[in-house]
Coordinates of C-alpha atoms in Angstrom, one line a residue:
X1 CA 34.4 14.2 21.1
X2 CA 31.3 16.4 20.7
X3 CA 27.7 15.9 19.8
X4 CA 26.9 15.9 16.1
X5 CA 23.9 18.0 15.1
X6 CA 20.8 16.7 13.2
X7 CA 21.3 16.6 9.5
X8 CA 18.9 19.5 8.6
X9 CA 15.8 17.4 7.6
X10 CA 14.3 17.4 11.1
X11 CA 11.5 20.0 11.8
X12 CA 12.2 23.1 13.9
X13 CA 10.9 23.4 17.5
X14 CA 7.6 25.2 18.2
X15 CA 7.9 26.3 21.8
X16 CA 4.8 28.5 21.9
X17 CA 1.7 26.7 20.8
X18 CA -1.4 28.8 20.0
X19 CA -4.8 28.1 21.5
X20 CA -5.9 26.9 18.1
X21 CA -2.9 24.4 18.0
X22 CA -3.8 23.2 21.5
X23 CA -7.4 22.7 20.5
X24 CA -6.3 20.6 17.4
X25 CA -3.8 18.6 19.6
X26 CA -6.7 17.5 21.9
X27 CA -7.8 15.4 19.0
X28 CA -4.3 14.3 17.8
X29 CA -2.1 12.6 20.5
X30 CA 1.1 12.8 18.5
X31 CA 0.6 16.5 17.7
X32 CA 0.0 17.0 21.5
X33 CA 3.2 15.1 22.2
X34 CA 5.2 17.5 20.0
X35 CA 3.5 20.7 21.2
X36 CA 3.7 19.8 24.9
X37 CA 7.3 18.7 24.9
X38 CA 8.4 21.6 22.6
X39 CA 6.8 23.9 25.1
X40 CA 8.7 22.3 28.0
X41 CA 12.0 21.7 26.4
X42 CA 14.0 24.8 27.4
X43 CA 12.8 24.8 31.0
X44 CA 12.4 21.0 31.5
X45 CA 15.7 20.5 33.3
X46 CA 15.0 23.3 35.7
X47 CA 11.4 22.2 36.3
X48 CA 12.4 18.7 37.3
X49 CA 15.7 19.6 39.0
X50 CA 17.7 17.7 36.3
X51 CA 21.4 18.1 36.3
X52 CA 24.4 16.3 34.8
X53 CA 26.5 16.0 37.9
X54 CA 27.2 13.4 40.6
X55 CA 23.6 13.6 42.0
X56 CA 21.9 12.7 38.8
X57 CA 24.6 10.4 37.5
X58 CA 24.1 8.3 40.7
X59 CA 20.3 8.5 40.3
X60 CA 20.4 7.4 36.6
X61 CA 22.9 4.6 37.2
X62 CA 21.0 3.5 40.2
X63 CA 17.8 3.1 38.2
X64 CA 19.7 1.1 35.5
X65 CA 21.1 -1.3 38.1
X66 CA 17.8 -1.5 39.9
X67 CA 16.1 -2.6 36.7
X68 CA 18.8 -4.7 35.0
X69 CA 21.1 -5.8 37.9
X70 CA 24.9 -5.7 37.6
X71 CA 25.9 -5.9 33.9
X72 CA 29.3 -5.9 32.2
X73 CA 30.0 -2.2 31.4
X74 CA 30.4 -0.2 29.3
X75 CA 28.0 -1.0 26.4
X76 CA 29.6 0.2 23.2
X77 CA 26.6 2.1 21.7
X78 CA 23.3 3.1 23.3
X79 CA 20.1 4.7 22.1
X80 CA 17.7 6.7 24.3
X81 CA 14.1 6.5 23.1
X82 CA 12.0 9.6 23.9
X83 CA 15.1 11.3 25.2
X84 CA 13.7 14.5 26.4
X85 CA 16.6 16.6 27.4
X86 CA 18.9 13.6 27.5
X87 CA 18.7 13.1 31.2
X88 CA 18.9 9.3 31.3
X89 CA 21.4 8.5 28.6
X90 CA 23.8 11.4 29.2
X91 CA 24.0 10.6 32.9
X92 CA 24.4 6.9 32.2
X93 CA 27.2 7.7 29.7
X94 CA 28.9 9.9 32.4
X95 CA 28.5 7.0 34.8
X96 CA 30.3 4.6 32.5
X97 CA 27.3 2.6 31.2
X98 CA 27.8 3.4 27.5
X99 CA 30.6 4.8 25.3
X100 CA 28.6 6.5 22.5
X101 CA 25.0 7.3 22.2
X102 CA 22.1 8.3 20.0
X103 CA 18.9 10.2 21.1
X104 CA 15.5 10.3 19.5
X105 CA 12.3 12.1 20.4
X106 CA 9.1 13.1 18.7
X107 CA 9.7 16.7 19.9
X108 CA 12.3 18.7 17.9
X109 CA 12.7 21.0 20.9
X110 CA 13.8 18.1 23.2
X111 CA 16.2 16.7 20.6
X112 CA 17.8 20.2 20.2
X113 CA 18.2 20.5 24.0
X114 CA 19.5 16.9 24.4
X115 CA 22.2 17.5 21.7
X116 CA 23.1 20.8 23.3
X117 CA 23.5 19.1 26.7
X118 CA 25.6 16.4 25.1
X119 CA 27.8 18.9 23.4
X120 CA 28.3 20.9 26.6
X121 CA 29.3 17.6 28.4
X122 CA 31.7 16.6 25.6
X123 CA 29.8 13.4 24.9
X124 CA 29.7 11.5 21.6
X125 CA 26.0 11.6 20.8
X126 CA 23.9 12.0 17.6
X127 CA 20.2 12.6 17.4
X128 CA 17.1 12.5 15.3
X129 CA 13.5 13.6 15.6
X130 CA 11.7 10.3 15.4
X131 CA 8.5 8.4 16.2
X132 CA 9.2 5.6 18.8
X133 CA 7.0 3.3 16.7
X134 CA 9.3 3.6 13.7
X135 CA 12.9 4.1 14.9
X136 CA 15.1 5.5 12.1
X137 CA 18.1 3.2 12.6
X138 CA 19.1 -0.1 11.0
X139 CA 18.6 -3.5 12.4
X140 CA 21.2 -4.7 14.9
X141 CA 22.6 -1.3 15.5
X142 CA 22.7 -0.8 19.3
X143 CA 24.0 -2.8 22.3
X144 CA 21.7 -1.0 24.7
X145 CA 18.4 0.9 24.4
X146 CA 17.2 3.0 27.3
X147 CA 14.3 5.3 28.1
X148 CA 13.0 7.2 31.1
X149 CA 9.3 8.1 31.5
X150 CA 8.7 7.5 27.8
X151 CA 6.6 4.3 27.3
X152 CA 3.5 5.9 28.8
X153 CA 3.5 8.5 26.0
X154 CA 3.6 6.0 23.1
X155 CA 0.3 5.0 21.6
X156 CA 1.4 1.4 20.7
X157 CA 3.8 0.3 23.3
X158 CA 4.2 -3.2 22.0
X159 CA 5.0 -2.0 18.5
X160 CA 7.6 0.3 20.0
X161 CA 9.2 -2.5 21.9
X162 CA 9.3 -4.6 18.7
X163 CA 11.2 -1.7 17.1
X164 CA 13.5 -1.6 20.1
X165 CA 14.3 -5.2 19.7
X166 CA 14.8 -4.7 15.9
X167 CA 17.5 -2.1 16.4
X168 CA 19.2 -4.0 19.2
X169 CA 22.0 -6.4 18.4
X170 CA 21.3 -10.0 19.4
X171 CA 21.9 -10.3 23.1
X172 CA 21.4 -6.5 23.5
X173 CA 19.4 -5.2 26.4
X174 CA 16.7 -2.6 26.9
X175 CA 16.0 -0.7 30.2
X176 CA 13.0 1.6 30.7
X177 CA 12.5 3.3 34.0
X178 CA 10.3 6.0 35.4
X179 CA 7.0 4.7 34.1
X180 CA 3.8 5.5 36.1
X181 CA 2.0 2.6 37.8
X182 CA -1.7 2.5 37.6
X183 CA -2.2 2.8 41.4
X184 CA 0.7 5.2 41.9
X185 CA -0.5 7.5 39.1
X186 CA -3.9 7.8 40.8
X187 CA -2.5 9.1 44.2
X188 CA 0.2 11.2 42.6
X189 CA -2.2 13.1 40.3
X190 CA -4.6 13.6 43.2
X191 CA -1.8 15.0 45.3
X192 CA -0.6 17.2 42.5
X193 CA -4.1 18.7 41.8
X194 CA -4.7 19.4 45.5
X195 CA -1.3 21.1 45.9
X196 CA -1.8 23.2 42.7
X197 CA -5.2 24.4 43.8
X198 CA -4.1 25.1 47.4
X199 CA -1.0 27.0 46.3
X200 CA -2.5 29.1 43.5
X201 CA -5.5 30.1 45.7
X202 CA -3.5 30.8 48.9
X203 CA -1.1 33.0 47.0
X204 CA -4.0 35.3 46.0
X205 CA -3.9 36.6 49.6
X206 CA -2.4 40.2 49.6
X207 CA 0.4 39.3 52.0
X208 CA 1.4 36.3 49.8
X209 CA 1.2 38.0 46.4
X210 CA 4.9 38.0 45.9
X211 CA 4.8 34.2 46.2
X212 CA 2.5 34.0 43.2
X213 CA 3.7 33.5 39.6
X214 CA 2.4 36.1 37.0
X215 CA -1.1 35.1 35.9
X216 CA 0.2 34.7 32.3
X217 CA 2.6 32.0 33.5
X218 CA -0.1 30.3 35.5
X219 CA -2.4 30.4 32.5
X220 CA 0.3 28.9 30.3
X221 CA 0.9 26.2 32.9
X222 CA -2.8 25.4 32.9
X223 CA -2.8 25.2 29.1
X224 CA 0.2 22.8 29.3
X225 CA -1.7 20.8 31.9
X226 CA -4.6 20.4 29.4
X227 CA -2.1 18.9 26.9
X228 CA -0.5 16.7 29.6
X229 CA -3.8 15.0 30.0
X230 CA -3.6 14.1 26.3
X231 CA 0.1 13.1 26.2
X232 CA 0.0 10.7 29.2
X233 CA -1.6 7.7 27.5
X234 CA -0.9 4.8 29.8
X235 CA -0.3 3.6 33.3
X236 CA 1.2 0.2 33.9
X237 CA 0.8 -2.7 36.2
X238 CA 4.2 -4.4 36.4
X239 CA 2.9 -7.8 35.5
X240 CA 1.1 -6.4 32.4
X241 CA 4.2 -4.6 31.3
X242 CA 6.2 -7.9 31.5
X243 CA 3.5 -9.5 29.3
X244 CA 3.8 -6.7 26.8
X245 CA 7.6 -7.0 26.6
X246 CA 7.4 -10.8 26.2
X247 CA 4.8 -10.5 23.5
X248 CA 7.1 -8.1 21.6
X249 CA 9.7 -10.9 21.5
X250 CA 12.0 -10.1 24.5
X251 CA 13.5 -12.7 26.8
X252 CA 14.8 -12.4 30.3
X253 CA 12.0 -9.9 31.0
X254 CA 11.7 -8.5 34.4
X255 CA 9.6 -5.6 35.8
X256 CA 10.3 -3.9 39.2
X257 CA 9.0 -0.8 40.9
X258 CA 10.1 1.9 43.3
X259 CA 9.0 5.1 45.1
X260 CA 6.0 4.8 47.4
X261 CA 6.7 7.0 50.4
X262 CA 9.1 9.1 48.2
X263 CA 6.3 9.7 45.7
X264 CA 3.9 10.9 48.4
X265 CA 6.4 13.7 49.1
X266 CA 7.8 14.2 45.6
X267 CA 4.6 15.1 43.8
X268 CA 3.5 17.9 46.1
X269 CA 7.0 19.3 46.2
X270 CA 7.3 19.4 42.3
X271 CA 3.8 20.9 42.0
X272 CA 4.6 23.6 44.6
X273 CA 7.8 24.4 42.8
X274 CA 5.9 24.9 39.5
X275 CA 3.4 27.2 41.1
X276 CA 5.6 29.7 42.9
X277 CA 8.4 32.0 41.6
X278 CA 11.7 30.2 41.3
X279 CA 13.6 32.9 43.2
X280 CA 11.5 32.2 46.3
X281 CA 13.0 28.7 46.6
X282 CA 16.5 28.9 48.0
X283 CA 19.1 26.4 49.2
X284 CA 17.2 25.4 52.3
X285 CA 14.2 24.4 50.2
X286 CA 16.4 22.4 47.8
X287 CA 18.0 20.7 50.8
X288 CA 14.6 19.8 52.3
X289 CA 13.2 18.5 49.0
X290 CA 16.2 16.4 48.0
X291 CA 16.9 15.3 51.6
X292 CA 13.3 14.3 52.2
X293 CA 13.1 12.4 48.9
X294 CA 16.4 10.6 49.7
X295 CA 15.3 9.7 53.3
X296 CA 11.9 8.3 52.1
X297 CA 13.6 6.5 49.2
X298 CA 15.7 4.7 51.9
X299 CA 12.4 3.7 53.7
X300 CA 11.0 2.5 50.4
X301 CA 14.1 0.4 49.5
X302 CA 14.8 -1.1 52.9
X303 CA 11.3 -1.5 54.4
X304 CA 8.3 -0.9 52.2
X305 CA 9.6 -2.9 49.1
X306 CA 9.6 -6.0 51.4
X307 CA 6.0 -5.6 52.6
X308 CA 4.1 -3.5 50.0
X309 CA 3.0 -5.1 46.7
X310 CA 5.0 -3.8 43.7
X311 CA 1.9 -2.4 42.0
X312 CA 1.5 0.2 44.7
X313 CA 4.8 1.9 44.0
X314 CA 4.8 4.9 41.6
X315 CA 7.7 4.1 39.3
X316 CA 7.8 1.0 37.2
X317 CA 10.9 -0.3 35.5
X318 CA 11.2 -3.0 32.8
X319 CA 14.2 -4.7 31.2
X320 CA 14.6 -7.4 28.6
X321 CA 17.0 -8.9 26.1
X322 CA 16.9 -9.5 22.4
X323 CA 17.3 -13.2 21.8
X324 CA 19.7 -14.8 19.4
X325 CA 23.2 -14.3 20.9

């Protein structure tokens, strides 16, 4: 089965925001969400090393199990909220977590890419451009709602969670992963800024010029970074996120966190990759980046999670259930 396309009423992507549009978006967070994510849509998978193979299937399913524990699988129908390119849901579907799916995102560009990815994978997925605070599906539609790195973009998180519970069937579950913790976001952003400044300045040296991206690309990245400061609205303490989910009406709510040592490596690595030409980074770099992240993730899971408070880890996950079954 293949992905069905949107029905023609959704707006078209706008991948190249003008300076005037960016200026307007600085005062309008939802416009900023659309412009920033439309700008990123076609290159997002490459930028974040997203794939739809065993590596990312294992990662996505691992996040699901880390948040929700072992659950009876598969769920019949799942929704990904703020789908981006479909990374979380499509890999979960390939991993046997759900049979069919729907994707929504405020960015037309992201929905377009997510549906294209689903079609290429032969997955049964439909999609809509939609605001997470007003999900365009009927009550009691889904068995599972998932999201990855989405809640921190939503102005009213509690309202969005109420909508998630509305579209879930009684007894249905939600799982959101990849949300930035308040403490983790502080050190990650600091590491990212230092790495960006160091890389873009060092590559001005004559003997390193071929390691420097064209200035137009760096300028566009800087303009996107200005939007990123507007679209990243929240950071979360795990306990506060649990309270939000419970207040929205969920039961069996549980927050957890991961990536401390891994984040200390991951953020400089991702920033460096964004600052230099892609062709300069070969297989040895990829092996170092993934191998280093994997090794430090082992340290996090087997040592640091037992001694470091959960609020110090970078990624926060939250799960809960719609009451009534």
